[in-house]
CSV table of C-alpha atoms in Angstrom, one decimal:
chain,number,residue,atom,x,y,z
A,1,UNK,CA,176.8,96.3,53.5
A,2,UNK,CA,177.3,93.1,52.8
A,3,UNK,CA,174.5,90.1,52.2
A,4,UNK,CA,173.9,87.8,55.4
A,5,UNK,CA,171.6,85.0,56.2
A,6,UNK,CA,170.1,84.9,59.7
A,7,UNK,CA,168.7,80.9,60.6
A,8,UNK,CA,166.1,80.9,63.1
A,9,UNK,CA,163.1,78.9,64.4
A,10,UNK,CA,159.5,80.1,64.5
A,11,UNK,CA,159.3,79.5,68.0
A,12,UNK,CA,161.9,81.6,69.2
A,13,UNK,CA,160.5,84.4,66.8
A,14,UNK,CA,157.2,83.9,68.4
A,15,UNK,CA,158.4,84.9,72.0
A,16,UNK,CA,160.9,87.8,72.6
A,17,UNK,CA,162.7,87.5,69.4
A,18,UNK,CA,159.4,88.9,67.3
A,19,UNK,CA,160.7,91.9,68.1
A,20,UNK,CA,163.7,92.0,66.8
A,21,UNK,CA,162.5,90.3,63.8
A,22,UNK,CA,159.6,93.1,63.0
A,23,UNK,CA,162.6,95.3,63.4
A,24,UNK,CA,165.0,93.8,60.7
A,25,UNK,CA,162.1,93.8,58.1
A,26,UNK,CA,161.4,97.5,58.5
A,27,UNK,CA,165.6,98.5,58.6
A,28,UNK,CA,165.5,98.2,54.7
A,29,UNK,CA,169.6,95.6,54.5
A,30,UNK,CA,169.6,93.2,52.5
A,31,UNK,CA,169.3,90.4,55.6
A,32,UNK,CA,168.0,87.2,54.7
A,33,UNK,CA,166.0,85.4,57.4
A,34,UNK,CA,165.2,81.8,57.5
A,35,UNK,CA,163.0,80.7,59.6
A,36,UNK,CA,162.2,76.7,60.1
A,37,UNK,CA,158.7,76.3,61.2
A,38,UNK,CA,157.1,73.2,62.6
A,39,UNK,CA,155.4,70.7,60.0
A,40,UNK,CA,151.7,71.6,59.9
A,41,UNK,CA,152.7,73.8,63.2
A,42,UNK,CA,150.7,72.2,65.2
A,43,UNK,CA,152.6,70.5,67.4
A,44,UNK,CA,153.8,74.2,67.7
A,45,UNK,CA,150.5,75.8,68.6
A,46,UNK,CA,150.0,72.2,71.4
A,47,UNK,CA,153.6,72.9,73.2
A,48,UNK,CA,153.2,77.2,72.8
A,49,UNK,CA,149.5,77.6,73.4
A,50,UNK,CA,147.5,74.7,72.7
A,51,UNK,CA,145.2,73.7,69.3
A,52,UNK,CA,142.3,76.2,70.6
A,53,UNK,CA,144.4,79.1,70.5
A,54,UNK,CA,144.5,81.3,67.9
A,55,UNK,CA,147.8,80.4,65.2
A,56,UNK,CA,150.4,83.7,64.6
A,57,UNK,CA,151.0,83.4,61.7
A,58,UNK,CA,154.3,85.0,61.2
A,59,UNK,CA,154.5,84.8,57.4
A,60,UNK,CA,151.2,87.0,57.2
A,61,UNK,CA,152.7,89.7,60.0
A,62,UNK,CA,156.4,90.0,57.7
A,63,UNK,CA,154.2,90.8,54.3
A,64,UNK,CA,152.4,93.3,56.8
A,65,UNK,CA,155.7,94.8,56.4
A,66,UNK,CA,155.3,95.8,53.0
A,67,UNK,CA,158.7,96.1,51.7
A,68,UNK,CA,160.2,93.0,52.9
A,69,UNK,CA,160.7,90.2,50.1
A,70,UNK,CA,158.8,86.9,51.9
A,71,UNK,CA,158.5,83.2,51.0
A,72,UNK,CA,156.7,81.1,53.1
A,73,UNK,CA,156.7,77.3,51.7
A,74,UNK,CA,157.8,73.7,52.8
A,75,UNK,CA,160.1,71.1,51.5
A,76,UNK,CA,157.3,69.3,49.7
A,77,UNK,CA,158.5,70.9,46.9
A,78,UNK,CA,161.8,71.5,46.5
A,79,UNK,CA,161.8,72.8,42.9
A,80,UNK,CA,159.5,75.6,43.6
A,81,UNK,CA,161.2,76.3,47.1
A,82,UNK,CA,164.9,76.1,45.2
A,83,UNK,CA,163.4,79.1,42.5
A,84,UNK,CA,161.9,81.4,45.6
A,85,UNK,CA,165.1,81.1,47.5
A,86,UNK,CA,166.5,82.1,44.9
A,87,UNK,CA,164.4,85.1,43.7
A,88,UNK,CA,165.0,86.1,47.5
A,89,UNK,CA,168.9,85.9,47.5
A,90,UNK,CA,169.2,88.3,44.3
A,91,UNK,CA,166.9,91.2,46.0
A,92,UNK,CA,168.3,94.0,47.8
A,93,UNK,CA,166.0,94.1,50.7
A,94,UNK,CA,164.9,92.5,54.0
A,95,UNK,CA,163.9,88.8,53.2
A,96,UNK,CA,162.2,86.4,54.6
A,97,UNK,CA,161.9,82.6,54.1
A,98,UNK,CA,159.7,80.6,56.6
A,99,UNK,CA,159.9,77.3,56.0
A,100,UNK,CA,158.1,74.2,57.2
A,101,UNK,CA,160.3,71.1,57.8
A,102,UNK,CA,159.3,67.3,59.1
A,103,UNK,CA,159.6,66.4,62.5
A,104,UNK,CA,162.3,63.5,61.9
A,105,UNK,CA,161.6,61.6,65.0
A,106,UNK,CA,157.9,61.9,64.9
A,107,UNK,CA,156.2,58.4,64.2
A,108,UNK,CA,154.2,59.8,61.0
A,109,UNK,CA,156.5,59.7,57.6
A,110,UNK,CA,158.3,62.6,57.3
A,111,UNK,CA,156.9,63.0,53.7
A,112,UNK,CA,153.4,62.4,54.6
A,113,UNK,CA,154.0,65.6,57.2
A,114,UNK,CA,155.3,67.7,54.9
A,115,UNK,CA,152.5,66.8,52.1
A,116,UNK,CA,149.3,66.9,55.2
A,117,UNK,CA,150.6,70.5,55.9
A,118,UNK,CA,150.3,71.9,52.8
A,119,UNK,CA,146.8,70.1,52.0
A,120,UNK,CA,145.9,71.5,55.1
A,121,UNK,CA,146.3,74.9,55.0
A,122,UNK,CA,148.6,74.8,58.0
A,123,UNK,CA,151.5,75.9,56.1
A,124,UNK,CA,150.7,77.7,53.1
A,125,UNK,CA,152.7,78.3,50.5
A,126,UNK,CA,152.9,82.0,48.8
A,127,UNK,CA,155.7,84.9,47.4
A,128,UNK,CA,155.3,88.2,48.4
A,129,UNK,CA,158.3,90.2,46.2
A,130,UNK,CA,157.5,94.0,46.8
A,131,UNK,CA,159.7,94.9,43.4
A,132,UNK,CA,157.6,92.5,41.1
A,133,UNK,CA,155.1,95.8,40.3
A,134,UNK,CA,153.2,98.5,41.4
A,135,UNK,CA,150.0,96.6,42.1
A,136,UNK,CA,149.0,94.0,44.8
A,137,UNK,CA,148.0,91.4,42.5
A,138,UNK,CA,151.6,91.8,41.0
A,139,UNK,CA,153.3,91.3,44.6
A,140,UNK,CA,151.4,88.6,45.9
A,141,UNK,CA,151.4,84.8,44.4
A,142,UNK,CA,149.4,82.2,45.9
A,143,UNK,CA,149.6,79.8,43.2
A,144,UNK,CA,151.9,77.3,44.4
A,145,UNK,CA,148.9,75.6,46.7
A,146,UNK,CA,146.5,72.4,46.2
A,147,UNK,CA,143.1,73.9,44.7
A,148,UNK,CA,144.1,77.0,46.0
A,149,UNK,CA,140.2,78.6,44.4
A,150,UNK,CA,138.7,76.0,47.7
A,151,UNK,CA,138.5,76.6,51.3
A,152,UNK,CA,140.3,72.8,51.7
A,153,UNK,CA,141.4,70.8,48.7
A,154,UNK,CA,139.0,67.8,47.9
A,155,UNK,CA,140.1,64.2,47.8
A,156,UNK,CA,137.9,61.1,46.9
A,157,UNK,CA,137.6,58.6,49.6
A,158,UNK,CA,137.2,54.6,49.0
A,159,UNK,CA,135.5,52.6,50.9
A,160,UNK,CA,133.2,49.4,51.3
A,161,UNK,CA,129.4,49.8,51.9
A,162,UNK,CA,127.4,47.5,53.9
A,163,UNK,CA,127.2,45.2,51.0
A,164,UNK,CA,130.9,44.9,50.4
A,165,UNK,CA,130.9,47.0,47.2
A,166,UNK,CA,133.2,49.4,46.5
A,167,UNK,CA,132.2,53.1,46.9
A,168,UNK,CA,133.5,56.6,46.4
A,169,UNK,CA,133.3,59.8,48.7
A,170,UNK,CA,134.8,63.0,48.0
A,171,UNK,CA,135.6,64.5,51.0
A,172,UNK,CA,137.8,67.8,52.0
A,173,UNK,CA,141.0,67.3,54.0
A,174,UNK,CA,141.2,69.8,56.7
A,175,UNK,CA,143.2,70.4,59.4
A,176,UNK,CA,141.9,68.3,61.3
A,177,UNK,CA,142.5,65.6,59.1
A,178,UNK,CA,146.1,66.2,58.9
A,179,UNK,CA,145.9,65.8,62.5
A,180,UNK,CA,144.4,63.1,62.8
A,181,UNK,CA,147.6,61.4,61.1
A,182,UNK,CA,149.5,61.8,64.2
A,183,UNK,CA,148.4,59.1,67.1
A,184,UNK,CA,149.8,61.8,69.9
A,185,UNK,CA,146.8,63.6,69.6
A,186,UNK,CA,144.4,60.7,69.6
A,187,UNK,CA,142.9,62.0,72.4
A,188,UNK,CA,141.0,64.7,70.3
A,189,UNK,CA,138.9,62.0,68.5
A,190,UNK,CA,136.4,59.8,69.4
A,191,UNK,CA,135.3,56.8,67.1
A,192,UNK,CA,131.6,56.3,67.2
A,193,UNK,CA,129.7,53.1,66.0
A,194,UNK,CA,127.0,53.1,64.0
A,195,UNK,CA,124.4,52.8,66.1
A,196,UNK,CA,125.0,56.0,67.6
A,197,UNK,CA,125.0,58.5,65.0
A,198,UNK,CA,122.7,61.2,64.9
A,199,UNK,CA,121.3,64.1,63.3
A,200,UNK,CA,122.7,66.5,65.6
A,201,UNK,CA,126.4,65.2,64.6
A,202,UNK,CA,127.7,67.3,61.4
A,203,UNK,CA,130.5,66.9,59.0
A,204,UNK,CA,133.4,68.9,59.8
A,205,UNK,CA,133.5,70.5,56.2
A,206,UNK,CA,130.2,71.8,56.3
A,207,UNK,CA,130.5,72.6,60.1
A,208,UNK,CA,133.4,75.4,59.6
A,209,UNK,CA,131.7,76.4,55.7
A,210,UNK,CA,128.5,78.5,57.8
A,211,UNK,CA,129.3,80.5,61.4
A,212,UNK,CA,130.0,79.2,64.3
A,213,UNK,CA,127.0,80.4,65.9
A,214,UNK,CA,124.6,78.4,63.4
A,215,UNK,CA,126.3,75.3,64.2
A,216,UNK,CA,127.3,75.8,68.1
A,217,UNK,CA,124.8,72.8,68.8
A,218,UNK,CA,125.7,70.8,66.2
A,219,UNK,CA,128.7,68.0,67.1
A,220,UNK,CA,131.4,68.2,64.3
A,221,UNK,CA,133.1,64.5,63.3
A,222,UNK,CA,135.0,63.4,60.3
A,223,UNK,CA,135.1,60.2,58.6
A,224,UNK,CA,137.6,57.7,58.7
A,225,UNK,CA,137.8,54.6,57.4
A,226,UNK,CA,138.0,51.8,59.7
A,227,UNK,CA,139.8,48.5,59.3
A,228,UNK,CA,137.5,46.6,56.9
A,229,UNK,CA,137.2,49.3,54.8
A,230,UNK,CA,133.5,50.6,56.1
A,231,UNK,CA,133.6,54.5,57.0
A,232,UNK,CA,133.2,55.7,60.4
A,233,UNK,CA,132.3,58.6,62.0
A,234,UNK,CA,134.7,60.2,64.1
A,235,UNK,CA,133.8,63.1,66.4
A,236,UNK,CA,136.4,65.9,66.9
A,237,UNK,CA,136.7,67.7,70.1
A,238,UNK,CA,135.8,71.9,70.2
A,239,UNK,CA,139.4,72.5,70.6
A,240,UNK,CA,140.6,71.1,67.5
A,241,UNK,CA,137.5,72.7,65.7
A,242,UNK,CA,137.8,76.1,66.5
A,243,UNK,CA,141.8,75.3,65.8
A,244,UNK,CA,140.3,74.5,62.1
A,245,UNK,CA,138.5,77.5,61.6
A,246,UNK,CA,141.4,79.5,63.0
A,247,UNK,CA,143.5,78.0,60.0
A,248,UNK,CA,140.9,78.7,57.6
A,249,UNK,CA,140.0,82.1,58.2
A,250,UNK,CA,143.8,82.3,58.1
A,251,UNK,CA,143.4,80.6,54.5
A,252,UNK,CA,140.5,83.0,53.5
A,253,UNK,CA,142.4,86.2,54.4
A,254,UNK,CA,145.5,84.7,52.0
A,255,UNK,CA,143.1,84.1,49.2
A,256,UNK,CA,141.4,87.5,49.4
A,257,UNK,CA,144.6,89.1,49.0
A,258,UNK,CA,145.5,86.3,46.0
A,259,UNK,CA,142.2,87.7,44.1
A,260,UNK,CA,140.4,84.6,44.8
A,261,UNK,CA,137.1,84.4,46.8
A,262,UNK,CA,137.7,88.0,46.9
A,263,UNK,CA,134.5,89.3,48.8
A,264,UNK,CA,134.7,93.0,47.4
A,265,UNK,CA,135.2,91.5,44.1
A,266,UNK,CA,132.2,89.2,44.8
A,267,UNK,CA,130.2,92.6,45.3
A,268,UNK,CA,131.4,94.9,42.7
A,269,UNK,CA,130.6,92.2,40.2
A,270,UNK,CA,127.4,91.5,41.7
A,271,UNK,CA,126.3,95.3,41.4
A,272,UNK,CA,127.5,95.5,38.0
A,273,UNK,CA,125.4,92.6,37.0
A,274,UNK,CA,122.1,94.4,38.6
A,275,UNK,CA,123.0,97.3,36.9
A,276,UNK,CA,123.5,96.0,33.7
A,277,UNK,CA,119.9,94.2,34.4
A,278,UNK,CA,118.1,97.3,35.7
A,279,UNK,CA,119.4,98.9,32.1
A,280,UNK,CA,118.3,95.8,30.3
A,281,UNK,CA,114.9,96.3,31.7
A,282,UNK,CA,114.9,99.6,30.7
A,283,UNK,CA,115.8,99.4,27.2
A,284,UNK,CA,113.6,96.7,26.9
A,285,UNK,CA,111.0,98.4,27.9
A,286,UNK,CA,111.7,102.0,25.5
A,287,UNK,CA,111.8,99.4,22.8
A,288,UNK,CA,108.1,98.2,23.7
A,289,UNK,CA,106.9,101.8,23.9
A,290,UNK,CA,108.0,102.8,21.2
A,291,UNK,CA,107.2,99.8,19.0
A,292,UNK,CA,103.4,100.1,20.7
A,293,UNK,CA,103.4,103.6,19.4
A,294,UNK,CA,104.5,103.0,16.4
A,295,UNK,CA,102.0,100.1,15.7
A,296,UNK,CA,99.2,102.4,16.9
A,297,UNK,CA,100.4,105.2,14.5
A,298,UNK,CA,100.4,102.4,11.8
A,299,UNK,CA,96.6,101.6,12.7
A,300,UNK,CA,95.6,105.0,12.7
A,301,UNK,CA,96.8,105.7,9.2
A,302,UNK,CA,95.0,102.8,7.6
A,303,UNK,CA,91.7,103.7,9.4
A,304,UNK,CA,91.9,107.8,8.5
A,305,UNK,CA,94.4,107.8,5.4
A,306,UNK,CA,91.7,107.2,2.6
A,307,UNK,CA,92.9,107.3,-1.2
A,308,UNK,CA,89.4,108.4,-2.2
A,309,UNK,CA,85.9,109.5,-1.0
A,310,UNK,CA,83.7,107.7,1.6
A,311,UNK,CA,82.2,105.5,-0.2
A,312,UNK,CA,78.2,105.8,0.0
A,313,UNK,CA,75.3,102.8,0.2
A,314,UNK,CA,73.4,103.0,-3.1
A,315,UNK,CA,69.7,102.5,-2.6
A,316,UNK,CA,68.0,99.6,-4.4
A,317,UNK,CA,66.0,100.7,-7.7
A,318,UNK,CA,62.8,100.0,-7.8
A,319,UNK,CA,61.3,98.2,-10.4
A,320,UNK,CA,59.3,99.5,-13.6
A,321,UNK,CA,55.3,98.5,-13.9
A,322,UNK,CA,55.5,96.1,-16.7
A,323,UNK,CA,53.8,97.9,-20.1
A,324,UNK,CA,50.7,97.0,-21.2
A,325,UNK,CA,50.2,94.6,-23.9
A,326,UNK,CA,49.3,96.1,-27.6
A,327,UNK,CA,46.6,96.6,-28.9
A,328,UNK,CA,45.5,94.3,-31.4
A,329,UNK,CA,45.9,95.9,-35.0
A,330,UNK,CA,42.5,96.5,-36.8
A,331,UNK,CA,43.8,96.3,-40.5
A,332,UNK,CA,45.7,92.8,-39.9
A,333,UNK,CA,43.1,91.8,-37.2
A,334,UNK,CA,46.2,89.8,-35.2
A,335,UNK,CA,47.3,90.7,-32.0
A,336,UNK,CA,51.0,92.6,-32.2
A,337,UNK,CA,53.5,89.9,-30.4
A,338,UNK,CA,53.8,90.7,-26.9
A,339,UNK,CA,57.7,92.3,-25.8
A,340,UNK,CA,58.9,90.8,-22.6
A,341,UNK,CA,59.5,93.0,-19.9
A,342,UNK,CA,63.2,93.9,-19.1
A,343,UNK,CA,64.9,92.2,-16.3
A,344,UNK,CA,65.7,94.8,-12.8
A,345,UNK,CA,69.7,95.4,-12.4
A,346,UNK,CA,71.1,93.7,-9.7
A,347,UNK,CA,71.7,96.2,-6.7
A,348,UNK,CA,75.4,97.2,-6.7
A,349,UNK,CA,77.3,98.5,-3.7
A,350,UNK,CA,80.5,100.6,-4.3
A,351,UNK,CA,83.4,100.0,-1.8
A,352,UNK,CA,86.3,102.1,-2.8
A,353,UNK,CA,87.8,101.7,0.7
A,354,UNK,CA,87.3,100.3,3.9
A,355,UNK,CA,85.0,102.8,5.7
A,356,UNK,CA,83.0,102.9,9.1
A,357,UNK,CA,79.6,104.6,9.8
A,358,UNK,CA,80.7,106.8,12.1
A,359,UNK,CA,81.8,110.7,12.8
């Protein structure tokens, strides 16, 4: 059988032809599909179901297929797409390249669609080549992606405080942001003045980074930078929210399978660390006993282990009567010189060893 290259569209592939498609993957011929996707897909996702719908994402449902080779990228980088294409064309197996394109008549740049959609996770770019090795982390390559390690690659923002000096915000660029670019769907923002923020307004980042539950009360907004450089606050309607967090659990999913943010990862290295810490503690803790032992040992033989006997109080002497004087001779008739009396010792105490008065 010969090689041949089947050009398609994603939204014909999301209706009746996903059928078909499913079926190529799993007939193991070297077809080659490629498949031109929408930028950012989401004027897709407005025309087929609208932004709250949950996005197909119909590179993740071909690697499902296991032994297909599949690309999914955009022309923002032709290099990299040029090399896939090519890694694709020499395998002999189903293929897939899904690739996101500009809308040429849309009002945005076609450059700035192409680049919005891949810093928005809208269109990510990854390889799945089944012959690569025997091991997931072999297949699959997520590399080619802004800060692919991030939930949304972050970008620092300039703008003018109320002083007129220049300032710096780092702020992440999410899907809603690439939106934003487009003025047809103005009509999911709302620009708010100052005077009306409020505490119960939240940035979008941080609004999609916790559950949706925590933050259901909470109004989610963006911030833009107005016309004389000053930021603004502009809210973002549920619909393009929950559109957001669709793409980014769609993001989270990718990275799991890339090895990053990987949650079973997270927990196998986290119990290793507590085990390693409960042995820690535990060796720490032999090591105390047994040097408390051995110190006690160590005090036991200086106290017990004599070199000689117990050495014993010696009583004080007691003192010689001095003698009596002599007795003058008769023949000389002088007294005999008086001999002074002999001084007492000193008492002396014996202390062989140190020794206690006690059983």
């Amino acid at each position: 059988i010969r090689d041949r290259v089947v050009l398609e569209t994603a939204e014909r592939l999301r209706g009746a032809g996903l059928g078909a498609f499913a079926e190529l993957l799993r007939s193991g011929r070297p077809i080659h599909v490629l498949v031109e996707q929408s930028t950012s897909e989401f004027g897709a996702a407005e025309a087929w179901q609208g932004l709250g719908g949950f996005h197909p994402g119909l590179g993740y449902l071909a690697v499902a297929h296991r032994e297909a080779f599949v690309v999914e990228s955009s022309l923002v980088c032709p290099e990299r797409l040029a090399g896939d294409l090519v890694k694709m064309a020499t395998s002999l197996r189903p293929g897939a390249a899904l690739i996101a394109a500009p809308a040429w008549t849309a009002t945005v740049p076609a450059w700035v669609q192409l680049l919005a959609a891949e810093q928005a996770r809208a269109v990510p770019s990854f390889v799945y080549d089944p012959e690569a090795g025997q091991h997931w982390a072999e297949r699959f390559d997520l590399s080619g992606n802004p800060q692919p390690e991030r939930p949304w690659p972050l970008h620092p923002v300039r703008y003018v405080d109320a002083g007129g000096g220049a300032k710096t915000l780092e702020q992440p660029f999410t899907f809603a942001h690439a939106v934003a670019l487009d003025p047809a769907y103005r009509r999911h923002f709302r620009i708010l003045p100052e005077q009306a923020w409020s505490d119960e307004q939240i940035e979008l980042g941080e609004y999609l980074a916790v559950p949706a539950a925590a933050v259901e009360r909470r109004i989610p907004f963006i911030w833009v930078v107005a016309d004389g450089g000053q930021l603004a606050r502009a809210l973002v309607t549920r619909e393009l929210a929950h559109a957001s967090r669709d793409r980014l659990r769609a993001w989270r999913i990718l990275q799991e399978l890339a090895g990053t943010n990987n949650e079973y990862a997270r927990r196998a290295a986290s119990a290793a660390r507590e085990e390693l810490q409960e042995q820690h503690a535990s060796e720490v803790e032999r090591v105390r006993n047994e040097a408390a032992g051995e110190a006690m040992n160590r005090l036991a033989r200086v106290l017990m282990d004599f070199d000689g006997p117990l050495p014993v109080q010696t009583a004080p002497a007691t003192p010689a009567a001095p003698a009596a004087p002599a007795a003058p001779d008769a023949s000389t008739g002088e007294a005999a010189a008086e001999t002074p009396a002999a001084e007492p010792a000193a008492d002396e105490v014996a202390f062989d060893a140190p020794w206690i008065e006690s059983a």
